[in-house]
């Protein structure tokens, strides 16, 4: 069994901050399960909507339940006019994660959760609408067109690709999006989920919980790492160049985004899965640069630092091969993780006590009041 990570110290690392039945992370150094189901089985056999149902309703749906659930989600894809209007006013150079945050927040004004009994419907609406929000804004801001937000594709991942590219995705791309959304759906008490739970613990509304979580996911130490990983691999034209570049960065003690993890000690189980799909996509597009560069980065980081790729690293090349603009990578994470965030909000609400830890004080012992006229 792998050595567990150093606990204690900064970042609440290793400290138990609550109870969950949703997910285990790194129980044997590397494992990941959602409600007891291994991530490799879910990525191989499940649909993302099935996984969302599992997280949110507590069990895998049967055929009828899954069909009904997908039908419900398809029926919730239409944007309210007032939200369209807000999206049309957000500038082209805004970061898409800020668009997601605003989109979620505005939805909370238009379709407010006024009672917790409405939570499932509000959650399903966010799951259905987030791909529409981001693609509607993106295509309006960048191409000046108001897209039709309906599509025949019944999967959330396929719907996103169709709205983004204006055409039905091929089978491989729809499959990879499905796998990607499953891999990103849930991860125990990660920073953004914890933010959502803190917000929920004050008995706030579901849109506030998710808006806070989106802002927390945005940073490059968390979800933003997939975009940062893309920026890194794009700098290199060959694996040798990548090796040289990385060695220099390590020497300068720079952080390499897409590597390392707060909990896993040996590997992130999501990496092997998305790496395999990235390789398939590389073959499809005839790539001879990005994928080999990514593989060399992985080898160098392990050899030099025993640091492994986390979920984000091979997502960068996989998304790129499907023609997804880099700045939309983290919003895809939102489209998926909203299932995990809201499952945690439901769990927090079921057995709530306001989350309010303590701090060790290291400020001055006693400060004598100084009238304003006498201050330096
Ligand atoms: C889906 C996700 O959110 S996965 C995470 C995505 N984030 C990234 O990829 C950002 C890059 N990675 C990191 O910054 C970190 O590995 C984190 C934030 C994920 C985890 O942070 P921590 O738990 O504090 O890392 P950890 O305790 O393993 O760090 C040990 C040492 O390795 C170093 N290290 C960890 N990750 C990296 C990295 N990616 N590049 C260079 N050095 C690193 C740390 O600086 C630390 O060195 P130090 O002891 O000299 O300070
Ligand atoms: O668990 C974490 O700290 C970060 C992570 O991998 C995730 O949220 O998917």
Tab-separated table of C-alpha atoms and ligand atoms in Angstrom:
chain	number	residue	atom	x	y	z
A	1	UNK	CA	0.000	0.000	0.000
A	2	UNK	CA	1.230	3.489	-0.847
A	3	UNK	CA	2.495	5.824	1.820
A	4	UNK	CA	-0.190	8.351	2.658
A	5	UNK	CA	0.472	12.062	2.236
A	6	UNK	CA	1.891	14.243	4.963
A	7	UNK	CA	-1.070	15.488	6.974
A	8	UNK	CA	-1.460	18.528	9.188
A	9	UNK	CA	0.044	21.911	8.460
A	10	UNK	CA	-1.341	24.341	5.911
A	11	UNK	CA	-4.335	23.758	3.672
A	12	UNK	CA	-6.233	21.519	6.126
A	13	UNK	CA	-4.371	18.685	4.428
A	14	UNK	CA	-5.398	15.258	5.630
A	15	UNK	CA	-7.861	16.586	8.198
A	16	UNK	CA	-11.335	15.124	8.180
A	17	UNK	CA	-13.830	17.967	7.715
A	18	UNK	CA	-17.062	16.022	7.363
A	19	UNK	CA	-18.711	12.803	6.262
A	20	UNK	CA	-19.698	11.734	2.749
A	21	UNK	CA	-21.196	8.678	1.081
A	22	UNK	CA	-20.413	10.038	-2.376
A	23	UNK	CA	-16.809	9.334	-3.125
A	24	UNK	CA	-13.483	7.916	-1.975
A	25	UNK	CA	-10.215	9.391	-3.225
A	26	UNK	CA	-6.843	7.693	-2.953
A	27	UNK	CA	-7.865	5.120	-0.391
A	28	UNK	CA	-5.019	2.885	-1.494
A	29	UNK	CA	-2.870	5.724	-2.794
A	30	UNK	CA	-4.574	5.820	-6.146
A	31	UNK	CA	-8.212	4.578	-6.143
A	32	UNK	CA	-11.335	6.598	-6.975
A	33	UNK	CA	-14.898	5.440	-6.427
A	34	UNK	CA	-18.308	7.126	-6.730
A	35	UNK	CA	-20.764	5.559	-4.266
A	36	UNK	CA	-18.567	2.455	-4.299
A	37	UNK	CA	-18.328	2.124	-8.097
A	38	UNK	CA	-14.802	2.152	-9.461
A	39	UNK	CA	-14.023	5.037	-11.795
A	40	UNK	CA	-12.635	2.689	-14.468
A	41	UNK	CA	-15.968	0.787	-14.621
A	42	UNK	CA	-17.955	4.016	-14.763
A	43	UNK	CA	-15.736	5.431	-17.530
A	44	UNK	CA	-15.971	2.195	-19.497
A	45	UNK	CA	-19.665	1.390	-19.193
A	46	UNK	CA	-21.676	4.389	-18.001
A	47	UNK	CA	-23.200	7.468	-19.551
A	48	UNK	CA	-22.497	10.758	-17.783
A	49	UNK	CA	-26.214	11.273	-17.124
A	50	UNK	CA	-26.263	7.853	-15.439
A	51	UNK	CA	-23.379	8.915	-13.189
A	52	UNK	CA	-25.082	12.223	-12.372
A	53	UNK	CA	-28.208	10.273	-11.436
A	54	UNK	CA	-26.107	7.955	-9.255
A	55	UNK	CA	-24.543	10.884	-7.424
A	56	UNK	CA	-27.732	12.905	-7.089
A	57	UNK	CA	-30.369	10.222	-6.516
A	58	UNK	CA	-28.233	7.681	-4.633
A	59	UNK	CA	-28.460	4.696	-6.986
A	60	UNK	CA	-27.849	3.759	-10.603
A	61	UNK	CA	-30.986	4.329	-12.673
A	62	UNK	CA	-32.717	1.425	-14.394
A	63	UNK	CA	-33.349	1.735	-18.152
A	64	UNK	CA	-36.688	3.521	-17.752
A	65	UNK	CA	-35.325	5.919	-15.123
A	66	UNK	CA	-32.317	6.792	-17.278
A	67	UNK	CA	-34.462	7.370	-20.367
A	68	UNK	CA	-36.814	9.587	-18.359
A	69	UNK	CA	-33.925	11.486	-16.779
A	70	UNK	CA	-32.234	12.179	-20.106
A	71	UNK	CA	-35.556	13.265	-21.599
A	72	UNK	CA	-36.088	15.640	-18.696
A	73	UNK	CA	-32.600	17.151	-19.151
A	74	UNK	CA	-33.087	17.585	-22.907
A	75	UNK	CA	-36.303	19.456	-22.141
A	76	UNK	CA	-34.468	21.936	-19.905
A	77	UNK	CA	-31.924	23.241	-22.443
A	78	UNK	CA	-33.693	26.440	-23.499
A	79	UNK	CA	-32.150	29.691	-22.204
A	80	UNK	CA	-34.478	32.299	-20.639
A	81	UNK	CA	-34.493	35.490	-22.741
A	82	UNK	CA	-33.221	37.593	-19.834
A	83	UNK	CA	-30.190	35.313	-19.482
A	84	UNK	CA	-29.517	35.486	-23.241
A	85	UNK	CA	-29.546	39.243	-22.954
A	86	UNK	CA	-27.040	39.236	-20.060
A	87	UNK	CA	-24.753	36.830	-21.957
A	88	UNK	CA	-24.875	39.079	-25.015
A	89	UNK	CA	-23.540	41.946	-22.902
A	90	UNK	CA	-20.469	40.084	-21.635
A	91	UNK	CA	-17.382	41.104	-23.628
A	92	UNK	CA	-15.492	38.788	-25.929
A	93	UNK	CA	-12.333	38.986	-23.851
A	94	UNK	CA	-14.072	37.911	-20.627
A	95	UNK	CA	-12.809	34.634	-19.243
A	96	UNK	CA	-15.360	31.873	-19.938
A	97	UNK	CA	-15.182	30.824	-16.276
A	98	UNK	CA	-16.423	34.285	-15.352
A	99	UNK	CA	-19.208	33.805	-17.888
A	100	UNK	CA	-20.144	30.521	-16.219
A	101	UNK	CA	-20.109	32.172	-12.797
A	102	UNK	CA	-22.297	35.027	-13.985
A	103	UNK	CA	-24.580	32.695	-15.950
A	104	UNK	CA	-25.175	30.580	-12.867
A	105	UNK	CA	-25.746	33.597	-10.683
A	106	UNK	CA	-28.219	35.207	-13.100
A	107	UNK	CA	-30.099	31.910	-13.347
A	108	UNK	CA	-30.399	32.064	-9.565
A	109	UNK	CA	-32.119	35.448	-9.930
A	110	UNK	CA	-34.470	34.284	-12.657
A	111	UNK	CA	-35.333	30.851	-11.303
A	112	UNK	CA	-34.595	31.224	-7.603
A	113	UNK	CA	-34.628	28.254	-5.273
A	114	UNK	CA	-37.084	29.503	-2.692
A	115	UNK	CA	-37.426	26.193	-0.876
A	116	UNK	CA	-35.092	23.194	-0.574
A	117	UNK	CA	-37.883	20.923	-1.863
A	118	UNK	CA	-37.077	22.421	-5.291
A	119	UNK	CA	-33.414	21.417	-5.183
A	120	UNK	CA	-33.558	18.473	-7.620
A	121	UNK	CA	-35.294	20.516	-10.302
A	122	UNK	CA	-32.860	23.427	-9.887
A	123	UNK	CA	-29.896	21.041	-10.120
A	124	UNK	CA	-31.233	19.353	-13.250
A	125	UNK	CA	-31.766	22.754	-14.835
A	126	UNK	CA	-28.108	23.675	-14.209
A	127	UNK	CA	-26.904	20.349	-15.607
A	128	UNK	CA	-28.986	20.880	-18.723
A	129	UNK	CA	-28.256	24.577	-19.157
A	130	UNK	CA	-24.532	25.009	-18.474
A	131	UNK	CA	-23.402	23.756	-21.937
A	132	UNK	CA	-25.954	26.099	-23.488
A	133	UNK	CA	-24.836	29.089	-21.414
A	134	UNK	CA	-21.192	28.799	-22.369
A	135	UNK	CA	-21.675	28.021	-26.059
A	136	UNK	CA	-24.376	30.680	-26.519
A	137	UNK	CA	-22.065	33.349	-25.102
A	138	UNK	CA	-18.967	32.039	-26.905
A	139	UNK	CA	-20.505	31.965	-30.361
A	140	UNK	CA	-22.300	35.280	-29.884
A	141	UNK	CA	-19.151	37.018	-28.605
A	142	UNK	CA	-16.775	35.465	-31.135
A	143	UNK	CA	-18.917	34.981	-34.241
A	144	UNK	CA	-21.752	37.442	-33.658
A	145	UNK	CA	-24.417	34.749	-34.058
A	146	UNK	CA	-27.318	33.749	-31.853
A	147	UNK	CA	-27.213	29.964	-31.936
A	148	UNK	CA	-30.231	27.702	-31.851
A	149	UNK	CA	-29.820	26.033	-28.460
A	150	UNK	CA	-31.802	22.915	-29.367
A	151	UNK	CA	-30.043	19.828	-30.733
A	152	UNK	CA	-30.969	16.206	-31.474
A	153	UNK	CA	-28.031	14.903	-29.470
A	154	UNK	CA	-29.354	13.621	-26.168
A	155	UNK	CA	-26.033	13.460	-24.271
A	156	UNK	CA	-24.769	16.537	-22.427
A	157	UNK	CA	-21.262	16.144	-23.886
A	158	UNK	CA	-22.529	15.678	-27.446
A	159	UNK	CA	-24.925	18.606	-27.077
A	160	UNK	CA	-22.025	20.844	-25.990
A	161	UNK	CA	-19.940	19.827	-29.030
A	162	UNK	CA	-22.853	20.335	-31.416
A	163	UNK	CA	-23.583	23.834	-30.103
A	164	UNK	CA	-19.901	24.750	-30.148
A	165	UNK	CA	-19.129	23.502	-33.657
A	166	UNK	CA	-22.555	23.900	-35.251
A	167	UNK	CA	-22.594	20.249	-36.344
A	168	UNK	CA	-23.293	16.844	-34.870
A	169	UNK	CA	-20.131	15.382	-33.283
A	170	UNK	CA	-18.757	12.071	-34.503
A	171	UNK	CA	-19.099	8.983	-32.318
A	172	UNK	CA	-15.535	9.129	-30.999
A	173	UNK	CA	-15.835	12.741	-29.875
A	174	UNK	CA	-19.175	12.172	-28.192
A	175	UNK	CA	-17.687	9.151	-26.399
A	176	UNK	CA	-14.624	11.074	-25.210
A	177	UNK	CA	-16.787	13.919	-23.912
A	178	UNK	CA	-18.895	11.383	-22.057
A	179	UNK	CA	-15.809	9.804	-20.466
A	180	UNK	CA	-14.347	13.195	-19.620
A	181	UNK	CA	-17.542	14.358	-17.894
A	182	UNK	CA	-17.588	11.136	-15.862
A	183	UNK	CA	-13.953	11.553	-14.808
A	184	UNK	CA	-14.519	15.124	-13.670
A	185	UNK	CA	-17.904	14.577	-11.977
A	186	UNK	CA	-16.918	14.111	-8.353
A	187	UNK	CA	-13.858	14.177	-6.102
A	188	UNK	CA	-14.743	14.227	-2.422
A	189	UNK	CA	-13.667	17.334	-0.444
A	190	UNK	CA	-11.656	19.113	-3.170
A	191	UNK	CA	-11.471	22.906	-2.868
A	192	UNK	CA	-14.488	23.813	-5.012
A	193	UNK	CA	-16.718	21.144	-3.478
A	194	UNK	CA	-15.696	22.240	-0.026
A	195	UNK	CA	-16.579	25.824	-0.982
A	196	UNK	CA	-20.016	24.605	-2.081
A	197	UNK	CA	-20.493	22.738	1.189
A	198	UNK	CA	-19.427	25.736	3.282
A	199	UNK	CA	-21.978	27.847	1.440
A	200	UNK	CA	-24.652	25.148	1.826
A	201	UNK	CA	-23.934	24.916	5.545
A	202	UNK	CA	-25.244	28.465	6.007
A	203	UNK	CA	-28.548	27.250	4.472
A	204	UNK	CA	-27.969	29.405	1.410
A	205	UNK	CA	-29.605	28.668	-1.957
A	206	UNK	CA	-28.261	26.169	-4.498
A	207	UNK	CA	-27.194	28.791	-7.092
A	208	UNK	CA	-25.062	30.581	-4.487
A	209	UNK	CA	-23.387	27.271	-3.605
A	210	UNK	CA	-22.597	26.545	-7.260
A	211	UNK	CA	-21.550	30.124	-8.078
A	212	UNK	CA	-19.007	30.013	-5.238
A	213	UNK	CA	-17.784	26.630	-6.395
A	214	UNK	CA	-17.260	27.880	-9.961
A	215	UNK	CA	-15.112	30.738	-8.683
A	216	UNK	CA	-13.095	28.284	-6.605
A	217	UNK	CA	-12.567	25.877	-9.491
A	218	UNK	CA	-11.290	28.651	-11.741
A	219	UNK	CA	-7.783	28.906	-10.250
A	220	UNK	CA	-4.790	27.179	-11.893
A	221	UNK	CA	-4.070	25.093	-8.798
A	222	UNK	CA	-7.474	23.442	-9.275
A	223	UNK	CA	-9.643	23.192	-12.418
A	224	UNK	CA	-7.770	25.922	-14.263
A	225	UNK	CA	-4.812	23.550	-14.563
A	226	UNK	CA	-6.159	21.965	-17.765
A	227	UNK	CA	-5.890	25.314	-19.562
A	228	UNK	CA	-2.462	25.959	-18.049
A	229	UNK	CA	-1.308	22.491	-19.161
A	230	UNK	CA	-2.373	23.324	-22.716
A	231	UNK	CA	-0.397	26.565	-22.613
A	232	UNK	CA	2.634	24.555	-21.519
A	233	UNK	CA	2.558	21.742	-24.093
A	234	UNK	CA	1.818	24.143	-26.919
A	235	UNK	CA	5.176	25.820	-26.334
A	236	UNK	CA	7.090	22.730	-27.482
A	237	UNK	CA	7.579	21.452	-31.008
A	238	UNK	CA	9.301	18.178	-30.140
A	239	UNK	CA	9.603	15.849	-27.128
A	240	UNK	CA	13.281	16.806	-26.764
A	241	UNK	CA	12.346	20.475	-26.632
A	242	UNK	CA	9.740	19.622	-23.982
A	243	UNK	CA	12.311	17.779	-21.900
A	244	UNK	CA	14.729	20.690	-22.057
A	245	UNK	CA	11.984	23.189	-21.232
A	246	UNK	CA	10.727	21.201	-18.272
A	247	UNK	CA	14.221	20.685	-16.866
A	248	UNK	CA	14.686	24.452	-16.927
A	249	UNK	CA	11.350	25.054	-15.223
A	250	UNK	CA	12.150	22.532	-12.520
A	251	UNK	CA	15.541	24.127	-11.961
A	252	UNK	CA	13.831	27.498	-11.542
A	253	UNK	CA	11.391	25.797	-9.140
A	254	UNK	CA	8.386	26.677	-11.277
A	255	UNK	CA	5.104	24.825	-10.824
A	256	UNK	CA	4.214	22.529	-13.697
A	257	UNK	CA	0.447	22.602	-14.103
A	258	UNK	CA	-1.316	19.290	-14.565
A	259	UNK	CA	1.073	17.443	-12.236
A	260	UNK	CA	0.838	16.460	-8.591
A	261	UNK	CA	-2.127	16.049	-6.318
A	262	UNK	CA	-3.200	16.958	-2.809
A	263	UNK	CA	-4.338	13.404	-1.998
A	264	UNK	CA	-3.019	10.822	-4.459
A	265	UNK	CA	0.527	9.686	-3.807
A	266	UNK	CA	1.348	7.411	-6.765
A	267	UNK	CA	-0.969	8.261	-9.621
A	268	UNK	CA	-4.326	9.821	-10.437
A	269	UNK	CA	-6.525	6.985	-11.753
A	270	UNK	CA	-8.273	9.379	-14.133
A	271	UNK	CA	-5.021	10.010	-15.984
A	272	UNK	CA	-4.579	6.543	-17.532
A	273	UNK	CA	-8.161	6.716	-18.809
A	274	UNK	CA	-8.057	10.141	-20.435
A	275	UNK	CA	-4.522	9.469	-21.726
A	276	UNK	CA	-5.790	6.454	-23.661
A	277	UNK	CA	-8.529	8.561	-25.247
A	278	UNK	CA	-6.103	11.360	-26.020
A	279	UNK	CA	-3.937	8.847	-27.880
A	280	UNK	CA	-6.944	7.671	-29.927
A	281	UNK	CA	-7.786	11.274	-30.788
A	282	UNK	CA	-4.152	11.964	-31.726
A	283	UNK	CA	-4.357	9.070	-34.190
A	284	UNK	CA	-7.630	10.402	-35.572
A	285	UNK	CA	-6.224	13.867	-36.284
A	286	UNK	CA	-2.768	12.588	-37.307
A	287	UNK	CA	-0.999	14.443	-34.480
A	288	UNK	CA	2.736	13.854	-34.236
A	289	UNK	CA	3.589	16.637	-31.796
A	290	UNK	CA	1.215	17.321	-28.879
A	291	UNK	CA	0.666	13.755	-27.769
A	292	UNK	CA	4.369	12.728	-27.884
A	293	UNK	CA	5.267	16.022	-26.150
A	294	UNK	CA	2.714	15.253	-23.406
A	295	UNK	CA	4.082	11.729	-22.963
A	296	UNK	CA	7.622	13.077	-22.623
A	297	UNK	CA	6.479	15.613	-20.020
A	298	UNK	CA	4.934	12.750	-18.052
A	299	UNK	CA	8.185	10.747	-18.235
A	300	UNK	CA	10.392	13.661	-17.223
A	301	UNK	CA	8.229	14.705	-14.264
A	302	UNK	CA	8.152	11.180	-12.893
A	303	UNK	CA	11.874	10.606	-13.450
A	304	UNK	CA	12.933	13.935	-11.935
A	305	UNK	CA	10.354	14.561	-9.207
A	306	UNK	CA	8.187	11.472	-8.845
A	307	UNK	CA	5.306	13.769	-9.799
A	308	UNK	CA	2.534	12.183	-11.896
A	309	UNK	CA	-0.068	13.638	-14.239
A	310	UNK	CA	-3.342	14.501	-12.560
A	311	UNK	CA	-6.731	14.422	-14.311
A	312	UNK	CA	-6.022	17.701	-16.047
A	313	UNK	CA	-2.848	17.000	-18.005
A	314	UNK	CA	-4.013	14.706	-20.830
A	315	UNK	CA	-7.373	16.427	-20.891
A	316	UNK	CA	-5.539	19.351	-22.476
A	317	UNK	CA	-4.462	17.465	-25.622
A	318	UNK	CA	-7.722	15.462	-25.750
A	319	UNK	CA	-9.886	18.585	-25.781
A	320	UNK	CA	-7.550	20.310	-28.232
A	321	UNK	CA	-7.799	17.402	-30.676
A	322	UNK	CA	-11.597	17.784	-30.619
A	323	UNK	CA	-11.262	21.414	-31.690
A	324	UNK	CA	-12.267	22.869	-28.336
A	325	UNK	CA	-10.749	26.324	-27.664
A	326	UNK	CA	-8.401	26.254	-24.657
A	327	UNK	CA	-10.365	28.833	-22.663
A	328	UNK	CA	-13.397	26.533	-22.704
A	329	UNK	CA	-11.552	23.653	-21.007
A	330	UNK	CA	-12.376	24.636	-17.420
A	331	UNK	CA	-16.035	25.430	-18.194
A	332	UNK	CA	-16.367	21.793	-19.333
A	333	UNK	CA	-15.135	20.822	-15.874
A	334	UNK	CA	-18.003	22.952	-14.475
A	335	UNK	CA	-20.546	21.227	-16.745
A	336	UNK	CA	-19.496	17.959	-15.136
A	337	UNK	CA	-18.598	18.865	-11.547
A	338	UNK	CA	-21.938	20.592	-11.002
A	339	UNK	CA	-23.236	17.038	-10.447
A	340	UNK	CA	-20.737	16.398	-7.638
A	341	UNK	CA	-21.066	19.862	-6.099
A	342	UNK	CA	-24.828	19.654	-5.879
A	343	UNK	CA	-24.793	16.069	-4.602
A	344	UNK	CA	-22.600	17.392	-1.780
A	345	UNK	CA	-24.967	20.305	-1.165
A	346	UNK	CA	-27.835	17.830	-0.818
A	347	UNK	CA	-25.756	15.705	1.535
A	348	UNK	CA	-24.750	18.730	3.614
A	349	UNK	CA	-28.385	19.847	3.882
A	350	UNK	CA	-29.452	16.384	5.060
A	351	UNK	CA	-27.259	16.557	8.137
A	352	UNK	CA	-26.233	20.156	8.542
A	353	UNK	CA	-24.186	22.073	11.027
A	354	UNK	CA	-22.684	25.392	9.952
A	355	UNK	CA	-19.032	24.892	8.911
A	356	UNK	CA	-16.989	27.218	11.027
A	357	UNK	CA	-13.463	26.084	11.909
A	358	UNK	CA	-11.095	27.910	14.240
A	359	UNK	CA	-7.793	29.681	13.559
A	360	UNK	CA	-4.525	29.907	15.471
A	361	UNK	CA	-4.037	33.617	16.151
A	362	UNK	CA	-0.574	34.999	15.346
A	363	UNK	CA	-1.306	38.753	15.420
A	364	UNK	CA	-0.235	41.315	18.047
A	365	UNK	CA	-1.026	40.576	21.700
A	366	UNK	CA	-2.510	43.987	22.503
A	367	UNK	CA	-2.780	47.094	20.307
A	368	UNK	CA	-3.153	50.483	21.999
A	369	UNK	CA	-5.781	52.718	20.309
A	370	UNK	CA	-4.157	55.703	18.502
A	371	UNK	CA	-6.367	58.679	17.486
A	372	UNK	CA	-6.241	59.269	13.724
A	373	UNK	CA	-4.387	62.620	14.037
A	374	UNK	CA	-1.511	60.908	15.841
A	375	UNK	CA	-0.937	58.036	13.370
A	376	UNK	CA	2.161	57.867	11.078
B	1	LIG	C1	-8.553	18.409	-10.980
B	1	LIG	C2	-7.602	19.071	-10.098
B	1	LIG	O1	-7.870	20.061	-9.477
B	1	LIG	S1	-6.092	18.290	-9.945
B	1	LIG	C3	-4.977	19.559	-9.437
B	1	LIG	C4	-4.714	20.514	-10.550
B	1	LIG	N1	-3.649	21.443	-10.203
B	1	LIG	C5	-2.444	21.425	-10.799
B	1	LIG	O2	-2.169	20.623	-11.674
B	1	LIG	C6	-1.489	22.491	-10.352
B	1	LIG	C7	-0.088	21.936	-10.143
B	1	LIG	N2	-0.005	21.125	-8.957
B	1	LIG	C8	0.077	21.697	-7.721
B	1	LIG	O3	0.184	22.910	-7.578
B	1	LIG	C9	0.027	20.795	-6.515
B	1	LIG	O4	0.535	19.509	-6.836
B	1	LIG	C10	-1.393	20.664	-5.940
B	1	LIG	C11	-2.026	22.030	-5.700
B	1	LIG	C12	-2.299	19.875	-6.892
B	1	LIG	C13	-1.321	19.892	-4.627
B	1	LIG	O5	-0.615	20.693	-3.720
B	1	LIG	P1	0.078	20.074	-2.422
B	1	LIG	O6	-0.789	19.031	-1.817
B	1	LIG	O7	0.468	21.214	-1.574
B	1	LIG	O8	1.365	19.378	-3.064
B	1	LIG	P2	2.446	18.454	-2.367
B	1	LIG	O9	2.314	18.485	-0.876
B	1	LIG	O10	2.400	17.126	-3.036
B	1	LIG	O11	3.806	19.151	-2.780
B	1	LIG	C14	5.021	18.530	-2.456
B	1	LIG	C15	6.144	19.254	-3.141
B	1	LIG	O12	6.082	19.033	-4.545
B	1	LIG	C16	6.029	20.269	-5.231
B	1	LIG	N3	5.074	20.174	-6.315
B	1	LIG	C17	3.829	19.673	-6.230
B	1	LIG	N4	3.235	19.769	-7.425
B	1	LIG	C18	4.138	20.326	-8.253
B	1	LIG	C19	4.110	20.669	-9.612
B	1	LIG	N5	3.005	20.477	-10.345
B	1	LIG	N6	5.195	21.222	-10.168
B	1	LIG	C20	6.300	21.429	-9.451
B	1	LIG	N7	6.391	21.108	-8.130
B	1	LIG	C21	5.325	20.576	-7.554
B	1	LIG	C22	5.498	21.266	-4.206
B	1	LIG	O13	5.882	22.583	-4.513
B	1	LIG	C23	6.130	20.761	-2.935
B	1	LIG	O14	7.460	21.195	-2.886
B	1	LIG	P3	8.056	21.815	-1.533
B	1	LIG	O15	7.920	20.717	-0.522
B	1	LIG	O16	9.446	22.163	-1.923
B	1	LIG	O17	7.181	22.990	-1.233
B	2	LIG	O1	-9.259	16.526	-5.201
B	2	LIG	C1	-8.633	17.559	-5.449
B	2	LIG	O2	-7.984	18.212	-4.601
B	2	LIG	C2	-8.588	18.100	-6.825
B	2	LIG	C3	-9.114	17.174	-7.862
B	2	LIG	O3	-8.439	16.295	-8.336
B	2	LIG	C4	-10.502	17.335	-8.274
B	2	LIG	O4	-11.228	18.158	-7.722
B	2	LIG	O5	-10.925	16.611	-9.206
